[in-house]
Amino acid sequence: MLQTTLLPRVFLMKDKGNEFALADPDPKWSVEAVMHFYANTYPTLTTAKAVGPEIINDTVQYRFETTMGTKG
């Protein structure tokens, strides 16, 4: 018998040079809805784009990349 398993989604982002994972607030939400949800906490996400998915370690990973320039 064939079984299907949904892999958990993980959302990665960088803030102040540190990369970290954000939990999936609702697996039914689109990737864009998750990004808008977290934009309240991380304002840089308002101008970010989602990259992915990429399957790594039995998770489906999306990366939120900001499109703003960096100071340097």
C-alpha positions in Angstrom: 0.0 0.0 0.0 1.3 3.4 -1.0 1.3 6.1 1.7 1.8 9.8 1.2 3.3 12.1 3.8 3.2 15.8 3.7 6.6 17.2 4.5 6.6 20.1 7.0 7.3 23.6 5.5 10.2 25.7 6.9 10.6 29.4 6.1 14.1 30.8 6.3 15.1 34.5 6.4 18.0 36.6 7.3 17.8 39.5 9.7 20.8 41.6 10.7 23.1 39.0 9.1 21.6 36.0 11.0 19.7 33.3 9.2 16.9 31.6 11.1 13.8 29.5 10.5 10.2 30.7 11.0 7.5 28.2 11.9 4.6 27.5 9.5 1.6 29.2 11.0 -0.9 27.2 9.0 0.0 24.6 6.4 -3.1 25.6 4.4 -1.8 29.1 3.8 0.0 30.0 0.6 3.7 31.0 0.9 2.8 34.6 0.2 0.2 34.5 3.0 2.9 33.3 5.4 5.3 36.0 4.3 2.6 38.7 4.9 1.8 37.2 8.3 5.4 37.5 9.4 5.8 41.0 7.9 4.1 42.4 11.0 7.1 41.2 13.0 9.8 41.5 10.3 9.0 44.6 8.2 11.7 43.7 5.7 9.4 41.0 4.5 7.1 43.6 2.9 9.6 43.9 0.1 10.9 40.3 0.1 10.4 37.5 -2.4 9.9 33.8 -1.7 12.5 31.5 -3.3 11.9 27.7 -3.4 10.8 25.2 -2.5 13.8 23.1 -1.9 13.5 19.7 -0.1 16.2 19.4 2.6 16.3 17.0 5.5 12.6 15.9 5.0 11.4 19.5 5.1 10.2 21.8 2.3 12.2 24.9 2.7 11.3 28.3 1.3 13.7 31.3 1.7 12.4 34.8 2.1 15.0 37.1 0.4 14.7 40.8 0.8 15.1 42.9 -2.3 16.3 46.0 -0.5 20.0 46.9 -0.8 22.3 46.5 2.1 24.4 49.2 3.7 28.0 48.8 3.2 
